[in-house]
């Protein structure tokens, strides 16, 4: 686009008379200047004079002119871009602005300047719809300061300095060729049309949106007849066509120009007036209606823009700060009500936090998108709808991921499912958004953004998903940790209580009471001792404020009491051997663990045998562990942890939780005996 | 009344003996420490009454009963197995919880029936899976041979016991149980209806609707017995 500061031009048409004189004096053109090169401005102005002295071919007549040395007969358009500069100047006749530019170039070339031919296509409704139109220019290098100057023969204007690499000239000319005239690919009217059409295709949609206008025509009552219909029957069709053309090409102009159509005189004369209230187009009763009207308006608008004057456009307004403040307060209120009424809504704090974060993240992204769209006029609601679709997809897919994470416990397992989920979900998200974009664009609804760079969308989406996942893992981390801790503690407590409850073995209790009753008469002293021991056991069993561990010697006391009571029942069938290493006595152990092992040994090793047997309880330090062992006669099938009795399964579970897998429990056959061995680590 | 105490714990036997001292009608003919000892003593002294513990080394009380041809009257003594005992048809036995209350013991003894004079089989112990019965013979209406086993029909039950029909027949009262054919013995007291079948034999319908067709030879014998 041409920068305002670079836009300087002089109108030199008043020197037309001098130019005519020059052509008369030097019919072959201005003679080649001797080195050093003459002043570039003066040379251009002189060349303008010469070119503007050329006479136009009559529009309505067939002419004959020399083309490449041969005579050619045809209407004026047939000569366009066909003749060399020398031929044009020699004939003194031009077929249009293109010829003028070629002639100008020829003149400047002859003076030894470095020149470039520049051909641009006009950005206008007419150019797009009807015949592509162009503007030809000449760029000249000023050798004194090494700057380029652009000469426009159509307006007798030069722009200085000119950036040779700029894409446009003025507001509405998109450059399609810049280079030495020898490289110019156009040689006849047909190739010219093709050149312009091709160039038009390269113009970015954004540029079209900014440089074409949407006209909002309102029809004055003066144009409407007494029957309520338009006086001019072509007006209705014109109004109907208006806008359709731009829509059909997906062009959404930034500027809307209100134009009031007013009836003028009876003839075809028209005029355009600008007032503070917009444009007024006064049209003669017999005017024809067509693109030329729009063309006239566009031309005027572009001139206004070049000269930095108002175009009286309706520019879509970005929502004000007040709107955003209001929306913010509303959201905050809504959030506040949600927090306040969370009990009634039965929403857990974690759920609330999750949705808060989702709202903040995706909602924030949507807000930013809306702001960006509104700040970049031209892409209107389409971008906002696309943004909404994208963010809703984001909410839905992240919700799905969260559900999977929670259901499949991905965060408490290996990390690869999470690492794999991010690209998978991200790709689905980007793919869905892109598909939406393509489909909507194909339907021409104007509700999506143009299918853009899919790779870019994918990369950005992956970045969002990475951020989301990292945030999710980080934010839920402390809660998960707490939950896992609580779950483990509950499991341990439950296992401990189950261990305790299982120990008040009613069969043992009532047999024991029966034995004591028999002893009361036979051996009162022993019966008293047994009652004391039974009381000890009951007290130990009935307490519920258990510690996770007790010193081994407390556990051994209870085991001794228990075995003493059982000895009274089994008498000589039970022979007990207890051997506790003094170093092992204070070691903390899970309560009721040794007791369970002893009871198990008695039940399976002693009770079923008529001859009874030896029951050994040992505890000793082995390396950095404490070993407890209970041995009884008998044999077991090799232990399979899944089929062990409930009491033993409970022991395994408690050891696993308490010592985090570092303790061990084994049940093994050993020389006609069964040994239950527990190893408990003594280091923390 | 001659009684045998079966319990693996000396103190438990001692306590029961002490309690029974208050009941002079009960004569304790022996004590057994486990099932094997009990089996021997029962065969030797054929007691009228068993005080039987359930959990014992080697053999449980139930397993002991299964080995007996003629089951004496049984009072179970147990510390905590009342649920196992309640699975029984209670009419045939009683149970005592250890430590035993004296009143409870007296009530149990009161239910013991005096033993009949003839040494006939009076009741059998029947176990079918988890369910057990001490079954008085008059309740059985049909016995059916299944190889070395015999299926008993009583009430709505039809358990299988591990004794042959021929072995059982020798111990059954011939005035009550009648050999219908090679495979079946029926209880005469349960006959509801007798018809002549097409083959010439008799078709007996028992109470409860079950019918038994007899061989011609046995039909004649049945006619004699029933004086038809």
PDB file of C-alpha atoms in Angstrom, chain A residues 437-549:
ATOM      1  CA  UNK A 437     -13.913 -24.408   8.246  1.00  0.00           C
ATOM      2  CA  UNK A 438     -13.691 -26.199   4.894  1.00  0.00           C
ATOM      3  CA  UNK A 439     -17.316 -27.359   4.913  1.00  0.00           C
ATOM      4  CA  UNK A 440     -18.705 -23.982   5.837  1.00  0.00           C
ATOM      5  CA  UNK A 441     -16.530 -22.292   3.266  1.00  0.00           C
ATOM      6  CA  UNK A 442     -17.679 -24.734   0.606  1.00  0.00           C
ATOM      7  CA  UNK A 443     -21.290 -24.009   1.518  1.00  0.00           C
ATOM      8  CA  UNK A 444     -20.491 -20.311   1.085  1.00  0.00           C
ATOM      9  CA  UNK A 445     -22.356 -19.402   4.247  1.00  0.00           C
ATOM     10  CA  UNK A 446     -19.692 -16.967   5.325  1.00  0.00           C
ATOM     11  CA  UNK A 447     -19.778 -18.387   8.839  1.00  0.00           C
ATOM     12  CA  UNK A 448     -16.289 -19.791   9.021  1.00  0.00           C
ATOM     13  CA  UNK A 449     -12.946 -18.372   8.468  1.00  0.00           C
ATOM     14  CA  UNK A 450     -11.230 -19.132   5.223  1.00  0.00           C
ATOM     15  CA  UNK A 451      -9.611 -22.541   5.305  1.00  0.00           C
ATOM     16  CA  UNK A 452      -6.249 -21.453   6.438  1.00  0.00           C
ATOM     17  CA  UNK A 453      -3.001 -23.127   7.099  1.00  0.00           C
ATOM     18  CA  UNK A 454      -4.059 -26.493   8.525  1.00  0.00           C
ATOM     19  CA  UNK A 455      -0.559 -27.171   9.773  1.00  0.00           C
ATOM     20  CA  UNK A 456      -0.564 -23.938  11.732  1.00  0.00           C
ATOM     21  CA  UNK A 457      -3.941 -24.719  13.288  1.00  0.00           C
ATOM     22  CA  UNK A 458      -2.650 -28.158  14.233  1.00  0.00           C
ATOM     23  CA  UNK A 459       0.519 -26.803  15.840  1.00  0.00           C
ATOM     24  CA  UNK A 460      -1.384 -24.139  17.790  1.00  0.00           C
ATOM     25  CA  UNK A 461      -3.983 -26.687  18.918  1.00  0.00           C
ATOM     26  CA  UNK A 462      -1.285 -29.086  20.087  1.00  0.00           C
ATOM     27  CA  UNK A 463       0.240 -26.244  22.062  1.00  0.00           C
ATOM     28  CA  UNK A 464      -3.140 -25.535  23.700  1.00  0.00           C
ATOM     29  CA  UNK A 465      -3.565 -29.194  24.576  1.00  0.00           C
ATOM     30  CA  UNK A 466      -0.098 -29.429  26.035  1.00  0.00           C
ATOM     31  CA  UNK A 467      -0.798 -26.383  28.182  1.00  0.00           C
ATOM     32  CA  UNK A 468      -4.191 -27.790  29.207  1.00  0.00           C
ATOM     33  CA  UNK A 469      -2.760 -31.174  30.178  1.00  0.00           C
ATOM     34  CA  UNK A 470       0.158 -29.707  32.098  1.00  0.00           C
ATOM     35  CA  UNK A 471      -2.226 -27.404  33.968  1.00  0.00           C
ATOM     36  CA  UNK A 472      -4.627 -30.278  34.676  1.00  0.00           C
ATOM     37  CA  UNK A 473      -1.880 -32.493  36.045  1.00  0.00           C
ATOM     38  CA  UNK A 474      -0.392 -29.672  38.118  1.00  0.00           C
ATOM     39  CA  UNK A 475      -3.694 -28.374  39.480  1.00  0.00           C
ATOM     40  CA  UNK A 476      -5.124 -31.770  40.346  1.00  0.00           C
ATOM     41  CA  UNK A 477      -1.793 -33.031  41.701  1.00  0.00           C
ATOM     42  CA  UNK A 478      -2.214 -32.005  45.369  1.00  0.00           C
ATOM     43  CA  UNK A 479      -5.801 -33.258  45.485  1.00  0.00           C
ATOM     44  CA  UNK A 480      -4.869 -36.602  43.919  1.00  0.00           C
ATOM     45  CA  UNK A 481      -2.011 -36.940  46.358  1.00  0.00           C
ATOM     46  CA  UNK A 482      -4.339 -36.233  49.286  1.00  0.00           C
ATOM     47  CA  UNK A 483      -6.926 -38.673  47.999  1.00  0.00           C
ATOM     48  CA  UNK A 484      -4.381 -41.432  47.509  1.00  0.00           C
ATOM     49  CA  UNK A 485      -3.062 -40.843  51.025  1.00  0.00           C
ATOM     50  CA  UNK A 486      -6.541 -40.946  52.536  1.00  0.00           C
ATOM     51  CA  UNK A 487      -7.466 -44.033  50.531  1.00  0.00           C
ATOM     52  CA  UNK A 488      -4.345 -45.835  51.766  1.00  0.00           C
ATOM     53  CA  UNK A 489      -4.978 -44.843  55.371  1.00  0.00           C
ATOM     54  CA  UNK A 490      -8.587 -46.006  55.149  1.00  0.00           C
ATOM     55  CA  UNK A 491      -7.546 -49.314  53.650  1.00  0.00           C
ATOM     56  CA  UNK A 492      -5.011 -49.826  56.439  1.00  0.00           C
ATOM     57  CA  UNK A 493      -7.476 -48.900  59.168  1.00  0.00           C
ATOM     58  CA  UNK A 494     -10.081 -51.175  57.663  1.00  0.00           C
ATOM     59  CA  UNK A 495      -7.613 -54.050  57.449  1.00  0.00           C
ATOM     60  CA  UNK A 496      -6.602 -53.485  61.068  1.00  0.00           C
ATOM     61  CA  UNK A 497     -10.172 -53.504  62.303  1.00  0.00           C
ATOM     62  CA  UNK A 498     -10.921 -56.622  60.326  1.00  0.00           C
ATOM     63  CA  UNK A 499      -7.866 -58.258  61.884  1.00  0.00           C
ATOM     64  CA  UNK A 500      -9.086 -57.326  65.356  1.00  0.00           C
ATOM     65  CA  UNK A 501     -12.661 -58.462  64.824  1.00  0.00           C
ATOM     66  CA  UNK A 502     -11.547 -61.770  63.403  1.00  0.00           C
ATOM     67  CA  UNK A 503      -9.579 -62.475  66.552  1.00  0.00           C
ATOM     68  CA  UNK A 504     -12.457 -62.699  69.031  1.00  0.00           C
ATOM     69  CA  UNK A 505     -12.930 -66.275  67.958  1.00  0.00           C
ATOM     70  CA  UNK A 506     -16.142 -67.447  69.621  1.00  0.00           C
ATOM     71  CA  UNK A 507     -15.175 -71.091  69.379  1.00  0.00           C
ATOM     72  CA  UNK A 508     -11.996 -70.366  71.304  1.00  0.00           C
ATOM     73  CA  UNK A 509     -13.803 -68.124  73.808  1.00  0.00           C
ATOM     74  CA  UNK A 510     -16.557 -70.553  74.785  1.00  0.00           C
ATOM     75  CA  UNK A 511     -14.352 -73.632  74.866  1.00  0.00           C
ATOM     76  CA  UNK A 512     -12.018 -71.623  77.045  1.00  0.00           C
ATOM     77  CA  UNK A 513     -14.830 -70.609  79.408  1.00  0.00           C
ATOM     78  CA  UNK A 514     -15.960 -74.236  79.589  1.00  0.00           C
ATOM     79  CA  UNK A 515     -12.441 -75.361  80.469  1.00  0.00           C
ATOM     80  CA  UNK A 516     -12.174 -72.708  83.179  1.00  0.00           C
ATOM     81  CA  UNK A 517     -15.470 -73.849  84.670  1.00  0.00           C
ATOM     82  CA  UNK A 518     -14.176 -77.393  84.843  1.00  0.00           C
ATOM     83  CA  UNK A 519     -10.962 -76.139  86.448  1.00  0.00           C
ATOM     84  CA  UNK A 520     -12.746 -74.159  89.151  1.00  0.00           C
ATOM     85  CA  UNK A 521     -13.385 -77.381  91.008  1.00  0.00           C
ATOM     86  CA  UNK A 522     -10.301 -79.301  89.920  1.00  0.00           C
ATOM     87  CA  UNK A 523      -7.604 -76.621  90.136  1.00  0.00           C
ATOM     88  CA  UNK A 524      -8.846 -73.248  91.465  1.00  0.00           C
ATOM     89  CA  UNK A 525      -5.438 -71.538  91.155  1.00  0.00           C
ATOM     90  CA  UNK A 526      -5.121 -72.457  87.490  1.00  0.00           C
ATOM     91  CA  UNK A 527      -8.669 -71.366  86.809  1.00  0.00           C
ATOM     92  CA  UNK A 528      -7.876 -67.937  88.339  1.00  0.00           C
ATOM     93  CA  UNK A 529      -4.766 -67.634  86.184  1.00  0.00           C
ATOM     94  CA  UNK A 530      -6.738 -68.566  83.080  1.00  0.00           C
ATOM     95  CA  UNK A 531      -9.391 -65.970  83.832  1.00  0.00           C
ATOM     96  CA  UNK A 532      -6.701 -63.286  84.116  1.00  0.00           C
ATOM     97  CA  UNK A 533      -5.189 -64.296  80.818  1.00  0.00           C
ATOM     98  CA  UNK A 534      -8.607 -64.364  79.165  1.00  0.00           C
ATOM     99  CA  UNK A 535      -9.285 -60.872  80.495  1.00  0.00           C
ATOM    100  CA  UNK A 536      -5.976 -59.688  78.985  1.00  0.00           C
ATOM    101  CA  UNK A 537      -6.933 -61.065  75.610  1.00  0.00           C
ATOM    102  CA  UNK A 538     -10.418 -59.590  75.716  1.00  0.00           C
ATOM    103  CA  UNK A 539      -9.015 -56.174  76.683  1.00  0.00           C
ATOM    104  CA  UNK A 540      -6.525 -56.269  73.803  1.00  0.00           C
ATOM    105  CA  UNK A 541      -9.253 -57.316  71.433  1.00  0.00           C
ATOM    106  CA  UNK A 542     -11.859 -54.842  72.494  1.00  0.00           C
ATOM    107  CA  UNK A 543      -9.751 -51.693  72.208  1.00  0.00           C
ATOM    108  CA  UNK A 544     -10.391 -49.726  69.041  1.00  0.00           C
ATOM    109  CA  UNK A 545      -7.879 -46.872  69.286  1.00  0.00           C
ATOM    110  CA  UNK A 546      -5.228 -49.038  67.736  1.00  0.00           C
ATOM    111  CA  UNK A 547      -1.851 -47.749  66.725  1.00  0.00           C
ATOM    112  CA  UNK A 548      -0.544 -48.887  63.366  1.00  0.00           C
ATOM    113  CA  UNK A 549       2.256 -50.675  65.207  1.00  0.00           C
TER     114      UNK A 549
END
